[in-house]
Coordinates of C-alpha atoms in Angstrom, one line a residue:
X1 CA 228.2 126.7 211.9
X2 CA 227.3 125.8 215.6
X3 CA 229.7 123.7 217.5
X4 CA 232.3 124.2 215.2
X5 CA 235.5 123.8 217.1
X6 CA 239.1 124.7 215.7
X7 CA 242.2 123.1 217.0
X8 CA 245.7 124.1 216.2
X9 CA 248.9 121.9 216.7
X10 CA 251.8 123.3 217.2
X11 CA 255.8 122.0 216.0
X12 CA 256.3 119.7 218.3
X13 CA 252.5 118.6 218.2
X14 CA 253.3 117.3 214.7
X15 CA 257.5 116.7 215.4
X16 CA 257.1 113.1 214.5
X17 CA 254.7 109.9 213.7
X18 CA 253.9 109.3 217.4
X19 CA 253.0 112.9 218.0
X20 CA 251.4 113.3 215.1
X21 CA 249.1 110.2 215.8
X22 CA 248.6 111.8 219.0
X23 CA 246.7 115.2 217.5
X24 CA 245.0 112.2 215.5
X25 CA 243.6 111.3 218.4
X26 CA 242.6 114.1 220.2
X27 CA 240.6 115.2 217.0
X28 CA 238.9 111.6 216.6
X29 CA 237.8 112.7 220.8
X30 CA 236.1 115.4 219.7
X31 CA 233.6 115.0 216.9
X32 CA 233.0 119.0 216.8
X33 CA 236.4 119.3 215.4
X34 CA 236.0 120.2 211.4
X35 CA 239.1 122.7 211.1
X36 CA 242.6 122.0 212.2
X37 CA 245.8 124.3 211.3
X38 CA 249.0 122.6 211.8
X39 CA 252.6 124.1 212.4
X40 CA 255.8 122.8 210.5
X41 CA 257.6 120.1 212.3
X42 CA 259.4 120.8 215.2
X43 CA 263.0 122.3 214.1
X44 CA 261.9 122.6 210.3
X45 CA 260.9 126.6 210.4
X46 CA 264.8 127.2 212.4
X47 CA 266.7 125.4 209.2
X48 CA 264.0 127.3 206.7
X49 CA 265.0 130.6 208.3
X50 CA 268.4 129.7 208.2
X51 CA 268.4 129.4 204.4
X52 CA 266.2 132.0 204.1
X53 CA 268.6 134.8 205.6
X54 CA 271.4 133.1 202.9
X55 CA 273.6 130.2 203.6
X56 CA 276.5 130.7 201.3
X57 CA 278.9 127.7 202.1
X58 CA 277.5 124.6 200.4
X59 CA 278.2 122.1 202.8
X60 CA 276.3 123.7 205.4
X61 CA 273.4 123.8 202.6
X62 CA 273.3 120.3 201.5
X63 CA 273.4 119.6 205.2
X64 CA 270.5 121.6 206.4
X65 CA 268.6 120.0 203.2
X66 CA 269.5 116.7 204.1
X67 CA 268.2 117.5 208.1
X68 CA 265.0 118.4 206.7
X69 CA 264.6 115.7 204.1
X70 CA 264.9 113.1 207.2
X71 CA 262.8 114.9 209.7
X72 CA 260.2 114.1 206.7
X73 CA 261.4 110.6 205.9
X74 CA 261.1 109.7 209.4
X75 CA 256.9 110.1 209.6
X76 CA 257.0 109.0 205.8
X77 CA 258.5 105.5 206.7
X78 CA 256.1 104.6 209.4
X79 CA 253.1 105.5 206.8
X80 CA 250.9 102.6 205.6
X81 CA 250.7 104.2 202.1
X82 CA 253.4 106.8 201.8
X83 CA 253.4 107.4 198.5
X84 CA 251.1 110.5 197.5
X85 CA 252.7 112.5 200.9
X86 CA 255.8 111.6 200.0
X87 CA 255.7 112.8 196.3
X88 CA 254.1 116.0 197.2
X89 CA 256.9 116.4 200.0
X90 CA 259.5 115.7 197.9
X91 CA 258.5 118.2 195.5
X92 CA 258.3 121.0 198.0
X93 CA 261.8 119.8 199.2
X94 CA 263.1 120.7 195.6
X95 CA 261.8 123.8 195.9
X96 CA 263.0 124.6 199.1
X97 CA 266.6 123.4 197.2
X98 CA 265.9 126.0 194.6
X99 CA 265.0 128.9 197.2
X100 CA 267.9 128.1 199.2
X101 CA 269.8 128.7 196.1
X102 CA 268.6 131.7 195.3
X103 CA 268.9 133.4 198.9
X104 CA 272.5 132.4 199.2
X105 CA 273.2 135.1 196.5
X106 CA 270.7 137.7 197.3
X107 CA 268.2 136.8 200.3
X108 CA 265.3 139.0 199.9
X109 CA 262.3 139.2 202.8
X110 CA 259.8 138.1 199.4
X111 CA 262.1 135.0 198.9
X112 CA 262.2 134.6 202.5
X113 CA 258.3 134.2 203.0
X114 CA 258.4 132.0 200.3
X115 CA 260.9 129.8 201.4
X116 CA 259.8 129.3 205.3
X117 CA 255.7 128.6 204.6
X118 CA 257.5 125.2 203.1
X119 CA 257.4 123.8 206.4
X120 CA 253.6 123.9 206.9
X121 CA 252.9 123.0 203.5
X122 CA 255.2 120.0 203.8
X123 CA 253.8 118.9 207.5
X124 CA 249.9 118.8 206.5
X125 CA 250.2 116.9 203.6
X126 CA 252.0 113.6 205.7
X127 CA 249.4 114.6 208.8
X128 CA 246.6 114.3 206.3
X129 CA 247.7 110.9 205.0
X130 CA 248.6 109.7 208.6
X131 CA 244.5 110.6 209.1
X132 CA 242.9 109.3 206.2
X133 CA 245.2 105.9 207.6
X134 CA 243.1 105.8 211.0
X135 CA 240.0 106.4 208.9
X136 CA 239.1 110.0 208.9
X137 CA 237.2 111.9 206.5
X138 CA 240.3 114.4 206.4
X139 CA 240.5 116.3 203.1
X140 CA 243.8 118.9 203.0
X141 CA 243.7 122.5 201.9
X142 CA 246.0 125.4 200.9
X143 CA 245.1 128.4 202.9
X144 CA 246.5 130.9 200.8
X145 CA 243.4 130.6 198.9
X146 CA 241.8 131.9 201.5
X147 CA 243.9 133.6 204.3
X148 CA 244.6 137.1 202.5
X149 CA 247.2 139.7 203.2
X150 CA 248.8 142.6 202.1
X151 CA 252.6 142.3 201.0
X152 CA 254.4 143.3 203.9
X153 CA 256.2 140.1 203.9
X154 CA 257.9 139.2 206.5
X155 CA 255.0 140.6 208.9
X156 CA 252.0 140.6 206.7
X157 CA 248.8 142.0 208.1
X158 CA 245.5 139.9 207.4
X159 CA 242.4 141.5 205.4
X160 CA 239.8 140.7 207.2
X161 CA 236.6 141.4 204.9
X162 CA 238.3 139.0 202.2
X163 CA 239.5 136.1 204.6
X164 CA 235.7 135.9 205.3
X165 CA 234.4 136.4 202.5
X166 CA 236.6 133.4 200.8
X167 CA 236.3 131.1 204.3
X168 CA 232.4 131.3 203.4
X169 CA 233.2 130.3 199.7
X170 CA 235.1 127.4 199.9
X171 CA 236.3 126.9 203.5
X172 CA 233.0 126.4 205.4
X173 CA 231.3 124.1 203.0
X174 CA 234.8 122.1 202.9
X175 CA 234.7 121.5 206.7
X176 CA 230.7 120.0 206.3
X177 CA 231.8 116.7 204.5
X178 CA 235.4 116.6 205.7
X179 CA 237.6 117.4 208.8
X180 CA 240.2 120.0 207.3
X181 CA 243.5 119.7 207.4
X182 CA 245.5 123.5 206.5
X183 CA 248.6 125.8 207.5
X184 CA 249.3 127.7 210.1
X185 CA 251.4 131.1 209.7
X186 CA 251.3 131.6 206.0
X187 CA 248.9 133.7 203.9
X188 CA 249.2 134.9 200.0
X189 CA 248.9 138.4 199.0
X190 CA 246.5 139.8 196.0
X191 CA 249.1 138.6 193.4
X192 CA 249.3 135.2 195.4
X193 CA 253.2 135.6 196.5
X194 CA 253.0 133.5 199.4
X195 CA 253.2 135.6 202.9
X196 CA 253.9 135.1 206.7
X197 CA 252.3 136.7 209.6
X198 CA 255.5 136.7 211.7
X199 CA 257.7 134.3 213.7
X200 CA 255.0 132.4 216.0
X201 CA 251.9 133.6 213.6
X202 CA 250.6 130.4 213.4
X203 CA 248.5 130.6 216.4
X204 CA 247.6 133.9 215.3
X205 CA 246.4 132.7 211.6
X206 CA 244.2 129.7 213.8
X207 CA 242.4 132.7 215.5
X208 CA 241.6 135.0 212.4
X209 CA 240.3 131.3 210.6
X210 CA 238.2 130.6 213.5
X211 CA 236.9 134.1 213.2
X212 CA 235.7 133.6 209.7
X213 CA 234.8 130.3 209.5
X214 CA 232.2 131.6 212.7
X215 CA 234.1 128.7 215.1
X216 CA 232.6 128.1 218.8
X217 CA 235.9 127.1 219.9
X218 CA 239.1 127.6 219.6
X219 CA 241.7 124.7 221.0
X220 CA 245.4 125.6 220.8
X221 CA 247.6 122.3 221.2
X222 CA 251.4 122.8 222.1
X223 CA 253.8 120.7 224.3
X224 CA 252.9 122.0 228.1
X225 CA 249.4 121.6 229.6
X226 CA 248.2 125.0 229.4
X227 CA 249.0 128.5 230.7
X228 CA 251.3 128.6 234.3
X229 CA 252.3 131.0 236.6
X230 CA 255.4 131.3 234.7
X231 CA 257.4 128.8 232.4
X232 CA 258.1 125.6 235.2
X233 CA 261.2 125.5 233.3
X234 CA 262.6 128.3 235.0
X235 CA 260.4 128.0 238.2
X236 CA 259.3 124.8 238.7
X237 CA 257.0 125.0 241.3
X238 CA 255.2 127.3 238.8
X239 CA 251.1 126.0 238.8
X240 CA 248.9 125.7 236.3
X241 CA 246.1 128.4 235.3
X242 CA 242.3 126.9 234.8
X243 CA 240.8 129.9 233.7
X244 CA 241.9 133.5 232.7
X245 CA 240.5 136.5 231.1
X246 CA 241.0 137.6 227.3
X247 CA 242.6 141.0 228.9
X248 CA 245.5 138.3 231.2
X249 CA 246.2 136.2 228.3
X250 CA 246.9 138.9 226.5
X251 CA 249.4 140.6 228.5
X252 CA 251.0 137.4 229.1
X253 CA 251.2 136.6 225.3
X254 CA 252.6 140.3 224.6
X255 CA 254.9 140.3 227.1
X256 CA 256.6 136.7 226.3
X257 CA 254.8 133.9 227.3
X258 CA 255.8 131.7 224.3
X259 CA 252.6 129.5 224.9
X260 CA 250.4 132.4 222.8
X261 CA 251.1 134.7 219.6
X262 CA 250.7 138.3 221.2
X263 CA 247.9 138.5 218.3
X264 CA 246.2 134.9 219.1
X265 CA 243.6 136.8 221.1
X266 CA 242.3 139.5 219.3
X267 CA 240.1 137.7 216.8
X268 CA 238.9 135.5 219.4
X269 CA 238.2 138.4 221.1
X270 CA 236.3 140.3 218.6
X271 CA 233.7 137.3 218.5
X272 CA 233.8 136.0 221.9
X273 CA 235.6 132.4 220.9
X274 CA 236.3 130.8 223.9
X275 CA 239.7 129.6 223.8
X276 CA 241.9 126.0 225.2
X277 CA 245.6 125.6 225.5
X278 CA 246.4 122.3 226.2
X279 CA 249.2 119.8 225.7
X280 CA 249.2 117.4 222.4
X281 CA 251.4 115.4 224.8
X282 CA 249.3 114.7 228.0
X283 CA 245.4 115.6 226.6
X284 CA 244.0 114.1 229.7
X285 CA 245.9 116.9 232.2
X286 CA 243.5 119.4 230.8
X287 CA 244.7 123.0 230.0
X288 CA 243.7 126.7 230.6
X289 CA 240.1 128.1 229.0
X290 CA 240.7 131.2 228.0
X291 CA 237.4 133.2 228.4
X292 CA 235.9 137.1 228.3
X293 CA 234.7 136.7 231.7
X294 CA 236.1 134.7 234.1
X295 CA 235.3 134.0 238.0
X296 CA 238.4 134.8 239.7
X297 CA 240.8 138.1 239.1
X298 CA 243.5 138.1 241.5
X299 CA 246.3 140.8 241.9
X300 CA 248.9 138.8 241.0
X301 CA 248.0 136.1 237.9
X302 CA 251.7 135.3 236.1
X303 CA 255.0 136.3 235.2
X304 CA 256.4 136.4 231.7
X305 CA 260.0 136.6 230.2
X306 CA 260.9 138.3 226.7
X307 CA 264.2 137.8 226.0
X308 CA 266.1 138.9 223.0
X309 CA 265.6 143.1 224.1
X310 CA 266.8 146.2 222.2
X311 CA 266.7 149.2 224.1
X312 CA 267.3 152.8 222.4
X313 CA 267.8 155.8 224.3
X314 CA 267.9 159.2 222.8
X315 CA 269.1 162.1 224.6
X316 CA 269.2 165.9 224.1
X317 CA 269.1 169.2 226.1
X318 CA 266.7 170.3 223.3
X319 CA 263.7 168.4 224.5
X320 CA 263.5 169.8 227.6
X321 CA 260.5 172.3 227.4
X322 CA 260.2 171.8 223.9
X323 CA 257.3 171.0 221.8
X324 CA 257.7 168.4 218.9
X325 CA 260.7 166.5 219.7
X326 CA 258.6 163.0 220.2
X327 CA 256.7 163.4 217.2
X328 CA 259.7 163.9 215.4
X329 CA 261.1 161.1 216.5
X330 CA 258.3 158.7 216.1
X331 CA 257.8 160.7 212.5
X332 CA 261.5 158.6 211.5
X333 CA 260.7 155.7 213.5
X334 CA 257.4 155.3 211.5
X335 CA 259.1 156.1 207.9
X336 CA 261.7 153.4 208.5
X337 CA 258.4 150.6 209.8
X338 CA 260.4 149.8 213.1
X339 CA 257.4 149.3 215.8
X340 CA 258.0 150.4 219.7
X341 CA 257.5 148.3 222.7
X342 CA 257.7 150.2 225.5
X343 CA 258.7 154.0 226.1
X344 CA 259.8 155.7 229.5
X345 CA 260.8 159.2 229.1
X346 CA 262.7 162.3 231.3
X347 CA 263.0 165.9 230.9
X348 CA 266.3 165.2 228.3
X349 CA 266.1 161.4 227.0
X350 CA 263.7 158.9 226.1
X351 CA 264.3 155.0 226.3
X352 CA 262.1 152.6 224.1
X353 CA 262.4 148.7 223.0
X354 CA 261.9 147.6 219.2
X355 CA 259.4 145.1 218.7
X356 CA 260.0 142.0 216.9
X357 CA 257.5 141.5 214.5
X358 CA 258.8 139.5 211.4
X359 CA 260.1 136.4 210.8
X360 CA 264.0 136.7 210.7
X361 CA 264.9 135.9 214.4
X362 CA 267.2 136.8 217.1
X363 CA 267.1 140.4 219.0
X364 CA 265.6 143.7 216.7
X365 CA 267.7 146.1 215.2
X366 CA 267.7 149.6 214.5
X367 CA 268.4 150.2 211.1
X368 CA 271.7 152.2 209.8
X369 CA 269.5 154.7 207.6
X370 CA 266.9 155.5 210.8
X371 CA 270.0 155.6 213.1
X372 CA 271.8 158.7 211.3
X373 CA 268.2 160.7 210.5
X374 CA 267.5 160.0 214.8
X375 CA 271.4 161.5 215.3
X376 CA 270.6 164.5 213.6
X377 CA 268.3 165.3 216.5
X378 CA 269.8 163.8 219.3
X379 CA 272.3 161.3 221.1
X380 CA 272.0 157.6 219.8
X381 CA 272.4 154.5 222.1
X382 CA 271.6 150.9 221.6
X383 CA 271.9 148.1 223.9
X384 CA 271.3 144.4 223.6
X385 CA 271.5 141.2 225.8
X386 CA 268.0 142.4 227.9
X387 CA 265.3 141.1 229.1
X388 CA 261.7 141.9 229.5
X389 CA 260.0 140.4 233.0
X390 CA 256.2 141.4 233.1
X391 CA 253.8 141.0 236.3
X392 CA 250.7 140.7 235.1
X393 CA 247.7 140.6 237.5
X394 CA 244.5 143.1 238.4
X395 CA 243.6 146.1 239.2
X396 CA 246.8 146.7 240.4
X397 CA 246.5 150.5 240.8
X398 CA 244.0 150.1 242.7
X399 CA 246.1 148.0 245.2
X400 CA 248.2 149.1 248.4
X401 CA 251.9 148.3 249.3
X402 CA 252.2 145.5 246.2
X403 CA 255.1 147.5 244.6
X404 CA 256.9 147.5 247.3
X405 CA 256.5 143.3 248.2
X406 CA 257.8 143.4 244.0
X407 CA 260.7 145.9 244.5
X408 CA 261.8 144.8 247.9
X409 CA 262.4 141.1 246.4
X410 CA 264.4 142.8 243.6
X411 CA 266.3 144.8 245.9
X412 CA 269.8 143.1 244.4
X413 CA 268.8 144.0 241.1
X414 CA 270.2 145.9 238.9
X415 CA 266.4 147.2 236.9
X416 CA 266.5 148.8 234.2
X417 CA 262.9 151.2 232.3
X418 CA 260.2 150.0 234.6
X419 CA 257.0 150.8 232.9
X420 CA 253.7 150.9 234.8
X421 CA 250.4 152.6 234.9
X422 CA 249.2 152.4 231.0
X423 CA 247.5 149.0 232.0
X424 CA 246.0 148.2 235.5
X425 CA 247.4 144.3 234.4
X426 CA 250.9 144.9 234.4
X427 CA 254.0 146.1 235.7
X428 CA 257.7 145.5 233.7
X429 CA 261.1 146.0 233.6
X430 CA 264.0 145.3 231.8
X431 CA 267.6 144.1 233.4
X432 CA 270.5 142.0 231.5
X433 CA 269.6 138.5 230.1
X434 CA 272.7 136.2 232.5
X435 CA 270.2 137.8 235.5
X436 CA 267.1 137.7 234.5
X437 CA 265.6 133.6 235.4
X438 CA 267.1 134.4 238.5
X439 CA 264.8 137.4 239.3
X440 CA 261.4 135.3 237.8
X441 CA 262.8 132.8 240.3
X442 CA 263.1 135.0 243.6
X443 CA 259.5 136.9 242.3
X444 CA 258.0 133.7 241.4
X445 CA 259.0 132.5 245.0
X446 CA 257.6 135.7 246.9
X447 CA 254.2 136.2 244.9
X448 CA 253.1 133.1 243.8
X449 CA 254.7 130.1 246.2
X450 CA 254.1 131.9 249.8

């Protein structure tokens, strides 16, 4: 379908009526826009996974039921004709009551998938409504009939041949007579148990249904006005970003830059869907185009912060010289599904970061069961409260005396597993989270603002 253009709003896109009569009008501004994938209300998904991982007091229950029921009530009330939404969010609201229920006897990561889509399915129904009000042809529909995954839940990965297959059956010729109105982040599996792609996969989901629905555009609609140097809430002299390359983006959105999934790209990618971050707040300050090629690739393009780090190092006089000790430890890592971030190694240890892939929150842990088998072959030590700070830029390999204009301004610094050289559009590190603004600060200062 040619100019076919996808826009995604994020929580605080859709936090309320204004904002959500904001992405209203950013889609009646562009008549291309047929698809749009919303996020739960801003806070909603925190309370959901707060049920989800078992909330045995019931006070604390009731209350977190009552926080969401007004968060809803609140766009309900300012409705012209409430009373459909309403109903349909109010039954989704007893079955969040139910779930919440059940997970405060035995929480399960099924029960949890289940319980935390009920934010998106709760949000489109009232932003539907809210657009039928300002008299557009806006038609809502479950994803899950379409957006199919396997049943890792928690973290489910997308099957591409029969996403497409079903976006051609009923998604496409949806989008001709209406302008669409679907979830972000959730999926359903071959059985139809609802799934999740993983905390932030909303953005990701937008990308793999602008893939099959053949989209020329992608917009992604969130609360700044597109991609900066770094956050400007840590550095505020931080500038915007016009245009960047798929390769840039990606880095930054791996690396934490919470303005993009670390998957968002790849679909896009795949097909060569241009892509906009803008803000749902301020339309009219323009955003960042995210492109395949771009005009400009300087050495130094952003700086992103992951906080929330594990690091694991294993040590053992047996490694050195020795063949097989890596596999073997990737061999347990791999059997208990725990996915590496980064890896520095010596002749005796090896230090790595967990990746946090699913939906549960809070800094990754390494599990009791893959902690003894990894003892049996070596030294075990976990530490928490780290940060990840990544440079991202170009061809920086290829570039003279730049490591030492980074180190030199980190001199003070305690750094920890610096990782360079597997990607000519980074350089990271990790040190403890109470330093680790300060340093994007004094880097942002030296690289960017000079």
């Amino acid at each position: 379908m040619s100019n076919f253009n996808v826009a995604k709003f994020g929580g605080t896109s859709v936090a309320n009526f204004e904002a959500m009569s904001r992405c209203a009008a950013i889609i009646e501004a562009n008549p291309n826009t047929k698809l749009v994938v919303s996020s739960a209300c801003s806070g909603v998904t925190n309370l959901l996974v707060e049920l989800a991982n078992g909330v045995q007091d019931q006070h604390r229950r009731s209350e977190i039921l009552s926080q969401l029921a007004d968060i809803h009530n609140a766009i309900l009330d300012q409705l012209e004709s409430p009373t459909q939404a309403a109903s349909e969010v109010y039954t989704i609201l007893d079955t969040v009551t139910t779930l919440a229920e059940a997970a405060s006897i035995q929480a399960s990561t099924k029960l949890t998938d289940h319980l935390v889509a009920c934010g998106e399915l709760m949000s489109t129904h009232i932003l539907t409504q809210l657009m039928k009000e300002r008299g557009i042809p806006a038609t809502r529909f479950d994803i899950r009939e379409v957006l199919r995954t396997d049943d890792a839940f928690g973290k489910a990965e997308p099957e591409l041949g029969t996403i497409s297959q079903l976006a051609s059956q009923s998604l496409a010729p949806l989008c001709q007579d209406y302008v669409v109105i679907t979830q972000g982040f959730i999926g359903a599996d071959a059985q139809g148990n609802t799934t999740t792609l993983g905390r932030g996969g909303s953005d990701y989901s937008a990308a793999l249904i602008a893939e099959a629905v053949k989209a020329s555009g992608l917009e992604i609609w969130t609360d700044v006005p597109g991609i900066y140097t770094t956050d400007p809430r840590i550095a505020p002299k931080a500038s915007p970003i016009a245009e960047i390359s798929f390769s840039e983006a990606s880095e930054m959105a791996n690396f934490g830059a919470k303005i993009l999934h670390p998957s968002t790209l790849i679909p896009a990618l795949r097909h060569d869907i241009p892509v906009f971050v803008g803000s749902s707040k301020e339309p009219e300050k323009g955003g960042t185009w995210i492109r395949h090629q771009v005009e400009s690739s300087p050495l130094f393009r952003a700086l992103a912060l992951r906080c929330n780090q594990t690091m694991v190092t294993l040590r053992s006089e047996n490694m050195f010289h020795a063949y097989g000790f890596l596999a073997r430890v990737f061999e347990i890592l791999a059997k208990h599904k725990i996915s590496v971030d980064l890896i520095t190694t010596s002749e005796i240890s090896v230090s790595l970061t967990l990746d946090q892939t699913d939906t549960s929150g809070g800094a990754p842990q390494l599990p009791q069961a893959a902690r003894a088998e990894l003892e049996e072959l070596c030294r075990v030590e976990v530490e928490h409260n780290l940060c990840l700070v990544a440079l991202i830029g170009n061809n920086m390999s290829e570039s003279k005396g730049y490591a030492k204009q980074v180190f030199g301004t980190l001199e003070d610094f305690n750094l920890r597993m610096i990782c360079y050289g597997a990607s000519p559009h980074n350089l990271c590190f990790l040190l403890h989270e109470s330093v680790s603004k300060q340093a994007i600060q004094k880097l942002h200062t030296e690289l960017f603002e000079k």
